[in-house]
Coordinates of C-alpha atoms in Angstrom, one line a residue:
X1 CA 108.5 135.0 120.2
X2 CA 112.0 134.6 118.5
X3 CA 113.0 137.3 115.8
X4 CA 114.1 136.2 112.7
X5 CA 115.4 138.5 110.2
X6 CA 114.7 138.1 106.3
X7 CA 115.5 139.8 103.3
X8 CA 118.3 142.0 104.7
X9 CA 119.8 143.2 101.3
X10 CA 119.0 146.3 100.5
X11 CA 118.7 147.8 104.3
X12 CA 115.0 145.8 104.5
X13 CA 114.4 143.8 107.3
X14 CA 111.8 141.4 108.2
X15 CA 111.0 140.5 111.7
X16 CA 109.2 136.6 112.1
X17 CA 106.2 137.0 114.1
X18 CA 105.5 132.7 114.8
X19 CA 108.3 131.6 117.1
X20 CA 109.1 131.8 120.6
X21 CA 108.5 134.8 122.9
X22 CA 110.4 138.1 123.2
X23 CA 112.5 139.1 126.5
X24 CA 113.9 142.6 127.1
X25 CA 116.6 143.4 129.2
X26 CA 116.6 146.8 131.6
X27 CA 117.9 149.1 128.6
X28 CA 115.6 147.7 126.6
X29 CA 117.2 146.0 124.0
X30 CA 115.9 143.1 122.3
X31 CA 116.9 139.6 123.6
X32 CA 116.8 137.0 120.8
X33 CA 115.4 133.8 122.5
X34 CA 117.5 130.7 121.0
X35 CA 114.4 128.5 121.0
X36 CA 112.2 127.4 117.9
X37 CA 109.2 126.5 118.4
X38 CA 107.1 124.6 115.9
X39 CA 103.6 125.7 115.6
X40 CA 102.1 122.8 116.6
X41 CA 104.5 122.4 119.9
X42 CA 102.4 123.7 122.7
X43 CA 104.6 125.2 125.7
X44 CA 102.3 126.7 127.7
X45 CA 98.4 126.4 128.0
X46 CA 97.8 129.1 126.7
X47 CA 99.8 128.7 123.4
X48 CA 98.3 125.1 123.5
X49 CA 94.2 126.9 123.2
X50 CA 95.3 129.7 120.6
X51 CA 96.3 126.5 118.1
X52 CA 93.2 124.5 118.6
X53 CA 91.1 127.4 118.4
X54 CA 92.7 128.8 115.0
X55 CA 92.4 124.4 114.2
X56 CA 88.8 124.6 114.9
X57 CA 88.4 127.7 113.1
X58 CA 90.1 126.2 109.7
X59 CA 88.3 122.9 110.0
X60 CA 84.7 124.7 110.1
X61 CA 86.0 127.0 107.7
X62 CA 86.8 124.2 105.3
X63 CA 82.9 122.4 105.4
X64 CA 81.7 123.7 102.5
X65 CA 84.5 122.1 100.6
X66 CA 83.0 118.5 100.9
X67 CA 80.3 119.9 99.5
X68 CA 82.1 120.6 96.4
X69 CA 84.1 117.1 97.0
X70 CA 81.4 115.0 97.4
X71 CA 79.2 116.3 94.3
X72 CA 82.5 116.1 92.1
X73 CA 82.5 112.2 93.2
X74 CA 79.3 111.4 93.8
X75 CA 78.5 112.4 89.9
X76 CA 81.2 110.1 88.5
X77 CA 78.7 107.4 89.3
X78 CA 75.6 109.1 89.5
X79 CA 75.9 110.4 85.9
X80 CA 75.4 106.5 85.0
X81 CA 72.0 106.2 86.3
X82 CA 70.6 109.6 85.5
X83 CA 71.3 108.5 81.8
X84 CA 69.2 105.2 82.0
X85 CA 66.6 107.3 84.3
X86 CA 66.2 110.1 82.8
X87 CA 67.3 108.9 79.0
X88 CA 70.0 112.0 78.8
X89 CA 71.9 112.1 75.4
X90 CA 76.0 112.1 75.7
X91 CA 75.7 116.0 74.9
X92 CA 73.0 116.6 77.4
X93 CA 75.7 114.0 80.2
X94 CA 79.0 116.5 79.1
X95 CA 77.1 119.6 79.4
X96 CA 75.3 118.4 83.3
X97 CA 78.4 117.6 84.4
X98 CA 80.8 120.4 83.3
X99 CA 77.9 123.6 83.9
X100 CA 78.7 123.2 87.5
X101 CA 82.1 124.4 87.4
X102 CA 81.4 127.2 84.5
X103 CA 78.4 128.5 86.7
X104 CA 80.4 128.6 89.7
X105 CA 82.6 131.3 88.3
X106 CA 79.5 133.8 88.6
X107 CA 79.7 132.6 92.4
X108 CA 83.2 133.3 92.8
X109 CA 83.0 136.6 91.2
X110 CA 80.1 137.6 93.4
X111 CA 81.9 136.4 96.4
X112 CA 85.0 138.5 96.3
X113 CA 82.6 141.5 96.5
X114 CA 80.2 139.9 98.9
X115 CA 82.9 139.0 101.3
X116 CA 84.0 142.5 101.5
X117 CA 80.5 143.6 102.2
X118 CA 79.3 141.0 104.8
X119 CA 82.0 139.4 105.8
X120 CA 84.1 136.5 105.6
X121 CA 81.9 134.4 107.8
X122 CA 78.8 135.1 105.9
X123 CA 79.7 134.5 102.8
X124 CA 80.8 131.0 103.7
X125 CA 77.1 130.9 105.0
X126 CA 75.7 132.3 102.3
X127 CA 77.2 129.7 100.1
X128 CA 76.0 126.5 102.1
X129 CA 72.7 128.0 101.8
X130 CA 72.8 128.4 97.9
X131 CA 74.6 125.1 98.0
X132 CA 72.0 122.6 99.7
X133 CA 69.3 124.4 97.9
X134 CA 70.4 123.5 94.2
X135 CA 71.3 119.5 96.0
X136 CA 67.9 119.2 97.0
X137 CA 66.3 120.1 93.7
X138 CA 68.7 118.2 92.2
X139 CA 67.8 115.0 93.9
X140 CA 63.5 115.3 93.2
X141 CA 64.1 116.3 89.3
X142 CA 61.8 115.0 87.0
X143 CA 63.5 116.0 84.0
X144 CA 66.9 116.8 82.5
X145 CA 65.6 121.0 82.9
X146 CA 64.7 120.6 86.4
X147 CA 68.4 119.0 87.1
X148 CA 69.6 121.9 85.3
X149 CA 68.3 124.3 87.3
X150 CA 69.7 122.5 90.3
X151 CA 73.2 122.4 88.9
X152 CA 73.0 126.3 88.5
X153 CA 72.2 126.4 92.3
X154 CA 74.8 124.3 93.0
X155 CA 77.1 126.0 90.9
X156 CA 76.6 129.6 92.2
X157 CA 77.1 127.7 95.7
X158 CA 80.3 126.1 94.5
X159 CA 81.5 129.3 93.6
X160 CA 81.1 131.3 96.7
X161 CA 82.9 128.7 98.7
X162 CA 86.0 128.0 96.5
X163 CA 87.3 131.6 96.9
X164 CA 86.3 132.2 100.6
X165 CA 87.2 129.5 102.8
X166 CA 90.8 130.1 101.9
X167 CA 90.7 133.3 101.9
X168 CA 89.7 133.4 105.4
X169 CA 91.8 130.9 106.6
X170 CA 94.8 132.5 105.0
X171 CA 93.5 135.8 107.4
X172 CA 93.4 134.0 110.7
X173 CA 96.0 131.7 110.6
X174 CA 99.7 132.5 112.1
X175 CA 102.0 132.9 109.8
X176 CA 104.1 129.7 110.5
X177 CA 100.7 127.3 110.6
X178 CA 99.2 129.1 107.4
X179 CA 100.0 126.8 104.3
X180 CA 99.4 124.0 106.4
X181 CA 95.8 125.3 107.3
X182 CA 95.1 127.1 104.5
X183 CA 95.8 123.5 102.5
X184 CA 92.3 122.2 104.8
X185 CA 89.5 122.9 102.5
X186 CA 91.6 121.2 99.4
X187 CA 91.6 118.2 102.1
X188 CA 87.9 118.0 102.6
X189 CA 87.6 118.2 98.9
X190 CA 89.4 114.8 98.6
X191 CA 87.3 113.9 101.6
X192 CA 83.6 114.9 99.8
X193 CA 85.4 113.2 97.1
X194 CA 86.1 110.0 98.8
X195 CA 82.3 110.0 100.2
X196 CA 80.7 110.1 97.1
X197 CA 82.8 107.7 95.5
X198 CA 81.7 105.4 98.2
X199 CA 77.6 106.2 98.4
X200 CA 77.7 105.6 94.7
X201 CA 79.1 102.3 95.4
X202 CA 76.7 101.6 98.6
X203 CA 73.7 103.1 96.6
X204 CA 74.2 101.5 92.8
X205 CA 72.2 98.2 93.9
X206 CA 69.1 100.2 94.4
X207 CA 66.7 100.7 91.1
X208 CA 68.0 103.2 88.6
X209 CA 65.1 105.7 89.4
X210 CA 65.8 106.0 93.4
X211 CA 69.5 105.2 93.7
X212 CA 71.1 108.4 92.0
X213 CA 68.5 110.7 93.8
X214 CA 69.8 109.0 96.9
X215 CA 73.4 109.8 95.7
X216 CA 72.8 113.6 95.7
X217 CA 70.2 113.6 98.6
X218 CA 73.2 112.4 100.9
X219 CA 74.9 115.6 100.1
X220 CA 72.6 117.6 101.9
X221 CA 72.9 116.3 105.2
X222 CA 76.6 118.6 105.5
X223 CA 74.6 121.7 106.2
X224 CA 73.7 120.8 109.7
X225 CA 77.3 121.1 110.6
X226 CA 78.4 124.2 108.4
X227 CA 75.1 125.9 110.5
X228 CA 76.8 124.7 113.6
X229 CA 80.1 126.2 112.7
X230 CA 78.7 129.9 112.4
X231 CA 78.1 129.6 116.1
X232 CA 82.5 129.1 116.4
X233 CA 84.4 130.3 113.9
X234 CA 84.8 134.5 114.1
X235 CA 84.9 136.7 111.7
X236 CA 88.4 137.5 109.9
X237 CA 90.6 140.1 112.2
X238 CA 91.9 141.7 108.4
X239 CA 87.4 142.2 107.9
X240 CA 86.9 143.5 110.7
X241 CA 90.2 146.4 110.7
X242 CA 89.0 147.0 106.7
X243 CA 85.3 147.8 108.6
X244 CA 87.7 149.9 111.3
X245 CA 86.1 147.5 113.9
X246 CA 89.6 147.9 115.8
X247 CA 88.5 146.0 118.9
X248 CA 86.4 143.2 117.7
X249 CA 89.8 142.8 115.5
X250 CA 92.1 142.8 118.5
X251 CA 89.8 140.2 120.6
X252 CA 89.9 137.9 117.4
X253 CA 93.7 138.1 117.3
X254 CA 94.3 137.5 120.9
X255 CA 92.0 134.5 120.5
X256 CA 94.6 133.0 117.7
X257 CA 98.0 134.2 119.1
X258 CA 99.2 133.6 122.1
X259 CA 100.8 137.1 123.3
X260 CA 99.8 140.3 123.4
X261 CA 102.6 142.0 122.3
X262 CA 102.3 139.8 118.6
X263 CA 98.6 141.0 119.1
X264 CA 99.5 144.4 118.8
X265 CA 102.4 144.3 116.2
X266 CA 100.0 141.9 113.7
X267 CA 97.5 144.7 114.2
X268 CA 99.7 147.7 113.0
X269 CA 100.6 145.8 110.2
X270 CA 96.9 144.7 109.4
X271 CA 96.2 148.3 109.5
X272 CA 98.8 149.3 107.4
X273 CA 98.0 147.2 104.7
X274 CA 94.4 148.6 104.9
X275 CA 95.8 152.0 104.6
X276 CA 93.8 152.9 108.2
X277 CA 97.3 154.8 108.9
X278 CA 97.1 157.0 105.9
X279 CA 93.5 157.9 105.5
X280 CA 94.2 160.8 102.8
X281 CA 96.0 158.8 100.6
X282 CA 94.4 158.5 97.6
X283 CA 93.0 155.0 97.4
X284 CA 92.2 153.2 93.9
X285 CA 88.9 151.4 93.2
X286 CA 89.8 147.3 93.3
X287 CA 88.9 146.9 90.0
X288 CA 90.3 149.7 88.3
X289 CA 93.7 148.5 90.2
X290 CA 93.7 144.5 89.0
X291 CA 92.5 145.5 85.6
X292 CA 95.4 148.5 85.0
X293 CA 97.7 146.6 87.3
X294 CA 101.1 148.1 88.5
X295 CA 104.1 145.5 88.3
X296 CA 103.7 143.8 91.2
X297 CA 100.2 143.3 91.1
X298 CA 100.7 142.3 87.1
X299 CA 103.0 139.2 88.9
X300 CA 100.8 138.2 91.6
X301 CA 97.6 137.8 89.1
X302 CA 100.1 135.7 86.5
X303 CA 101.1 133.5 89.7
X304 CA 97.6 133.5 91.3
X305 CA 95.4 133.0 88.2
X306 CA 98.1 131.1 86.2
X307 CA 98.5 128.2 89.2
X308 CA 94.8 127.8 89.5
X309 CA 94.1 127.5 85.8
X310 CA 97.1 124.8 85.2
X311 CA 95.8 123.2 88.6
X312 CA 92.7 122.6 86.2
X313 CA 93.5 122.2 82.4
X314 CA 96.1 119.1 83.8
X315 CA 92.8 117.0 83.5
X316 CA 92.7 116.3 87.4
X317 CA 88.2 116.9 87.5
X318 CA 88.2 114.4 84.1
X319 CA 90.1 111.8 86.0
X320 CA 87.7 112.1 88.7
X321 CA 84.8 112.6 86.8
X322 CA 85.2 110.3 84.3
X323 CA 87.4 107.6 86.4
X324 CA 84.5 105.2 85.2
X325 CA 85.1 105.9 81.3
X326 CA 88.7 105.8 82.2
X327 CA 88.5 102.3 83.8
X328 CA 86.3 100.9 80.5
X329 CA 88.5 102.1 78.2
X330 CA 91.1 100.3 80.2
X331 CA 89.0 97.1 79.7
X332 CA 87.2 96.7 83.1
X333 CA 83.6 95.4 82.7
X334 CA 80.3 96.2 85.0
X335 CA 79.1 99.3 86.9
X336 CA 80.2 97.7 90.2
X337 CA 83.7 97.3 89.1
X338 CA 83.7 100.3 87.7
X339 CA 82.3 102.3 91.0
X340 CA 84.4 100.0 92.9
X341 CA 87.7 101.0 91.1
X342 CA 86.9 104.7 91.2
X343 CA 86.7 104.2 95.5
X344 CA 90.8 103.3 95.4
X345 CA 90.9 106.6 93.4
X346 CA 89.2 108.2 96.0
X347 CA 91.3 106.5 98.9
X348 CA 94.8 107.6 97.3
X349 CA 93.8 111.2 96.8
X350 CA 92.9 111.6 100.1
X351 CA 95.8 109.6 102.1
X352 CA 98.0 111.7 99.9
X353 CA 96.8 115.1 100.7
X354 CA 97.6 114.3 104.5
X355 CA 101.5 114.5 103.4
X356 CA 100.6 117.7 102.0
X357 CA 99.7 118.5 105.4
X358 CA 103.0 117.6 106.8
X359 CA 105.3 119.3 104.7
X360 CA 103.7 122.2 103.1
X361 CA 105.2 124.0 106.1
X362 CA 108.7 122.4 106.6
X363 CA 109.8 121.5 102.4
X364 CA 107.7 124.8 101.4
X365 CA 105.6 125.6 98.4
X366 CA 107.5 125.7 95.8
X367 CA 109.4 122.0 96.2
X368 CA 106.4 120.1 96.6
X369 CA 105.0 121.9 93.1
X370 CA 107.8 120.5 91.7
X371 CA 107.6 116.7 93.1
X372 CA 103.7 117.5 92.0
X373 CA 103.7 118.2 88.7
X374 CA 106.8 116.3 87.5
X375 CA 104.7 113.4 89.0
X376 CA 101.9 113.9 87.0
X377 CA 103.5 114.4 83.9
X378 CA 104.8 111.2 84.4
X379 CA 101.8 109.5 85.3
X380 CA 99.8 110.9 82.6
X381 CA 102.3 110.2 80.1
X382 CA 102.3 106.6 81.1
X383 CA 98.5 106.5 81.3
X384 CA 97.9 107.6 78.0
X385 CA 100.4 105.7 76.4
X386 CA 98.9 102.5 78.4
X387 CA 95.3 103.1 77.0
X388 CA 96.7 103.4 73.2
X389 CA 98.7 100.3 73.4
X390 CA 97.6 98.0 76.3
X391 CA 94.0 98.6 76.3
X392 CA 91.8 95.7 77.3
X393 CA 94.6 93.3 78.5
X394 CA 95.5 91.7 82.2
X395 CA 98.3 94.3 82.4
X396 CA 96.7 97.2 80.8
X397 CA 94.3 97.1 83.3
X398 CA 96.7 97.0 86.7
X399 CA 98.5 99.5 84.9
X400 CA 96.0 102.8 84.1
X401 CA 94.6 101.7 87.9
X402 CA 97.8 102.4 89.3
X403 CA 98.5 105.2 86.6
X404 CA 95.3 107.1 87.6
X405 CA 95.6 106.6 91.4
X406 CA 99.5 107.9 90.7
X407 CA 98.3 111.0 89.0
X408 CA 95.7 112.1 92.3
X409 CA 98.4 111.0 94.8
X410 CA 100.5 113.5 92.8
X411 CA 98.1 116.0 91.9
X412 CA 97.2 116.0 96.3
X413 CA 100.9 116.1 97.5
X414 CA 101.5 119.5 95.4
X415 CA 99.3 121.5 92.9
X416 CA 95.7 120.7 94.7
X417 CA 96.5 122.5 98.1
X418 CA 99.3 124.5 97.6
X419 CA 98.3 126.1 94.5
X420 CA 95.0 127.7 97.1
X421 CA 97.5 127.7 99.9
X422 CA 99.9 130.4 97.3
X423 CA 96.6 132.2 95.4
X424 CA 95.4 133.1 98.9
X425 CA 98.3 134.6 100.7
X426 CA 100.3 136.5 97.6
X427 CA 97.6 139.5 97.2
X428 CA 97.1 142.4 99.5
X429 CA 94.4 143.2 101.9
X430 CA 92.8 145.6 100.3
X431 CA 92.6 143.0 96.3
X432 CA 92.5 139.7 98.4
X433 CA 89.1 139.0 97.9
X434 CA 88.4 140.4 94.9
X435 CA 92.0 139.2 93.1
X436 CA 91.3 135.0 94.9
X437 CA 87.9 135.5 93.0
X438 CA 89.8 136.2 90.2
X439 CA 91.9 132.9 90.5
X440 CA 88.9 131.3 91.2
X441 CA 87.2 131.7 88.2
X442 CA 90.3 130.8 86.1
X443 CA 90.0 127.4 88.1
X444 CA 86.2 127.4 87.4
X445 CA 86.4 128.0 83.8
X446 CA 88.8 125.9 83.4
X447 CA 87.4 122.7 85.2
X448 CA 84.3 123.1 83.0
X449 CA 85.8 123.1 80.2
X450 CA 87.7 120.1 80.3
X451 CA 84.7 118.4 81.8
X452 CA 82.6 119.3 79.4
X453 CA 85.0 118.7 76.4
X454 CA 86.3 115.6 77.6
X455 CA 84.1 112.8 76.1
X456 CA 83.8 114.6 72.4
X457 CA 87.6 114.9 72.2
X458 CA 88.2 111.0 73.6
X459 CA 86.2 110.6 70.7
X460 CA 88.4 112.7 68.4
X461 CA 91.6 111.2 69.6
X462 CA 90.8 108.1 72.1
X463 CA 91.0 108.5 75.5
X464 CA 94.3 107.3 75.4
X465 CA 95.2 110.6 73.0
X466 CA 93.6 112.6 75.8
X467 CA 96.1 112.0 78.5
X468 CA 98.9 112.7 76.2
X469 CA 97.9 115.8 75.6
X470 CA 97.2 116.5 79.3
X471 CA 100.6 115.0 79.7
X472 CA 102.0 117.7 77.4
X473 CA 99.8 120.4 79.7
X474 CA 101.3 118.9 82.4
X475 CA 104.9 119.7 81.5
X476 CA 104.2 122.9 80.9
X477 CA 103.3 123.8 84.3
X478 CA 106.2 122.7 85.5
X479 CA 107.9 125.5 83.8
X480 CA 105.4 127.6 84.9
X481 CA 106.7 126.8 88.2
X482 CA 110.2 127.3 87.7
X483 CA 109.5 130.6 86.2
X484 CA 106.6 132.3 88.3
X485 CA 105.7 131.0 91.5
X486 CA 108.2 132.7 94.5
X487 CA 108.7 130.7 97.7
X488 CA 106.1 132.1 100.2
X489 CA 107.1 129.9 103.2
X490 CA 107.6 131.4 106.9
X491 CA 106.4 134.7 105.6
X492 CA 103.9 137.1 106.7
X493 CA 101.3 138.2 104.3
X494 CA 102.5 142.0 104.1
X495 CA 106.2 140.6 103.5
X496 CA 104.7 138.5 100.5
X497 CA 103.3 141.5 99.5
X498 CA 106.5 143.0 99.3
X499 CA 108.3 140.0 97.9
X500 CA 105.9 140.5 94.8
X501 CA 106.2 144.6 94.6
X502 CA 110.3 144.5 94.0
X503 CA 112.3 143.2 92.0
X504 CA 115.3 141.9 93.5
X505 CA 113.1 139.9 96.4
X506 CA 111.3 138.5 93.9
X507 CA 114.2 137.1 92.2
X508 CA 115.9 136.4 96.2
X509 CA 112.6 134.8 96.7
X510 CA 113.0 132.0 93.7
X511 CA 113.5 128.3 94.9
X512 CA 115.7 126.7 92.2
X513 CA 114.0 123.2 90.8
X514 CA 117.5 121.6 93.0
X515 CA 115.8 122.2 95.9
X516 CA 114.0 119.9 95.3
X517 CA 116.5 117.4 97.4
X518 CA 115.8 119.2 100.5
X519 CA 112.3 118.0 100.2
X520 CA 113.9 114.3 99.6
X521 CA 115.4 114.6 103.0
X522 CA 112.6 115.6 104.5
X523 CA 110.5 112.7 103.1

């Protein structure tokens, strides 16, 4: 392990715990080893294991997410054949579609308290449960109240899994693999995305009665893997020293590091941030504490709730949503046209979000927000002013295709996994839960609101008006950017912690918008 130091203004120093190993000589002085290691270069067997276990771990971790993907696409198409089943008014469609994201917010304020309760590990259970059992009523409703009551399920399902699979991920990754892990569930959310764009393609030739209950039966069948992944995937080492389970905490970190001497120096630090090492101090109730924040806490709830609402009110779940609407207002005739145009959408947004992967660890956070958002601006822009002026013609039509499949190759190379990668790693131990929840619900309340808006105001201003306005939105978060969001890369959790709680890190820890060059080069 190599020692890096950080932050040395001001007599602070921060020691890099995700490089190489450590050497002493016979006085006992540190030797500095001149190797860096990446964390997916394996030189030893051992190091090799503790990075395909902590992989497995994040990939389990991340199931329930195309459970969220997959009913986010899969209704796109769906929607279209519940309406002729079931004879839904517009209202009723806007109001089916958007509850989901509105009810999930009770989901992912239960689960920050939940997840402190039973765990991690059980939450994410606990929400694949709630999950599958809204799907399932879902797919036998009889009538626009029974679907309702489905959606609810689903919602409060949705909910607990949006907040807690980062979370824990962000917990048991090492530091120098975390935003590139802690980006996984945002990937199979592109993934459940991409699957139901394509079953509503494979199913929309069946009757309008049988082929939409098929749609969200398929959603189901995700469960028999997330039951599977209780069996691998531990409990979070930060849990377990919060519960003062000090050994189960230790075995889980010598399982995801590969020395024992990192093992114990993580561990002090996980206990620190608990408090474990100053029992009489006076500890504040979670609540009391995010609701009467001190300053540092006051910037990481602007940064943490402000980049999941933006992530949101940029329009990304009424592109997805309503990519079918989109796509007839751009001239494009015929369901199967229609569903088969919505599957390219579905193809860029997840090819992109593999990029993500790649350089949310080497360009950092705050570089690819910038590339993000500046992207979609300009897609949007272009989109909206396509649907006002070229609607229905040959070009109009290539155009808002490309336009849309612009803005979710965008939205995936930036905002859509980093902005859960930052929300999940900038709180401490003992608000991480509750304060992610907190995000969360910002997200929520914002993705229904747009979703549920979205079709009375295309009415109001076209659809073409829309996405100018979420063009507009869409600027504004990149000065959101510029101003709030710190660069978190190649830090531990407790130095982010510290980056937030003073001042002159904070503003050490800004990545001008010209760094956005290095990220060029890196490309």
């Amino acid at each position: 392990m190599s020692l890096q130091e950080n932050g040395k203004e001001g007599g602070r120093k921060y020691r890099r715990m995700d490089l190489d190993t450590i050497e002493e000589d016979d006085d006992d002085d540190v030797c500095v080893s001149v190797s860096v290691s990446h964390p997916f270069q394996h030189n030893n067997g051992n190091k090799d294991n503790s990075h395909k276990y902590v992989m497995a771990c994040a990939i389990f971790a991340s199931l329930n997410s195309v459970l969220l993907g997959y009913d986010v696409g899969v209704m796109s198409g769906a929607i279209l054949f519940i309406k002729e089943d079931l004879k839904i008014t517009e209202v009723q469609e806007e109001v089916f579609v958007g509850i989901l994201s509105i009810i999930s917010l009770f989901g992912s304020l239960a689960g920050g308290k939940t997840s402190d309760a039973i765990g991690r590990k059980w939450t994410m259970a606990l929400a694949s449960i709630v999950f599958q059992s809204g799907a399932g009523i879902m797919a036998l409703a009889s009538s626009f109240t029974v679907l309702m009551i489905g959606r609810f399920l689903a919602g409060i399902g949705v909910g607990f899994g949006i907040m807690i699979a980062p979370v824990y991920i962000a917990e048991i990754a090492p530091t120098a693999a975390r935003g590139s892990l802690t980006s996984f569930p945002e990937i199979f959310v592109n993934f459940g995305i991409l699957l139901g764009y394509i079953s509503n393609y494979a199913f929309s030739g069946l009757p309008s009665h049988i082929n939409w209950r098929i749609m969200l039966a398929v959603g189901i069948f995700p469960s028999i893997f997330i039951g599977f992944a209780l069996f691998v995937i531990p409990e979070s080492p930060r849990w377990l020293v919060m519960q003062n389970r000090i050994d189960e905490a230790r075995m889980v970190l010598l399982k995801t590091n590969e020395n024992a001497s990192e093992v114990e120096e993580r561990l002090a630090e996980i206990k620190e941030a608990a408090g474990l090492n100053n029992p009489d101090k006076e500890d504040k109730a979670v609540w009391r504490e995010l609701l009467n924040p001190s300053p540092g806490v006051r910037r990481m709830l602007i940064t943490g709730c402000g980049i999941q609402i933006f992530q949101q009110i940029t329009g990304i779940d009424a592109t997805v949503y309503y990519s079918p609407t989109i796509f007839k207002g751009a001239g494009i005739k015929g369901n199967s046209q229609l569903l088969a145009a919505t599957v390219a959408v579905g193809f860029t947004k997840t090819i992109f979000i593999l990029f993500a992967i790649f350089l949310i660890d080497r360009a950092g956070r705050k570089p690819l927000l910038y590339v993000s958002t500046i992207g979609m601006t300009v897609c949007l822009l272009t989109l909206g002013l396509t649907l006002s002026l070229l609607g229905d013609s040959k070009y109009g039509i290539g155009l808002a295709i490309l336009c849309v499949c612009g803005n979710v190759a965008f939205f995936s190379v930036g905002i859509g996994p980093v902005c859960w990668v930052v929300s999940s790693e900038i709180f401490p131990l003992r608000l991480r839960a509750q304060a992610s929840a907190m995000g969360a619900v910002g997200s929520r309340v914002s993705s229904g609101l747009v979703a549920m808006s979205f079709l009375s105001v295309t009415r109001a201003i076209t659809v073409g008006g829309t996405f100018l306005v979420f063009a507009a939105v869409s600027a504004l978060s990149v000065v959101f950017v510029y101003k709030c969001v710190p660069e978190t890369k190649g830090k531990s959790l407790e130095q982010i912690e510290m980056l937030f709680q003073n001042d002159r890190h904070w503003r050490e820890g800004e990545v001008e918008i010209e760094d956005v060059k290095h990220l060029m080069e890196v490309q």
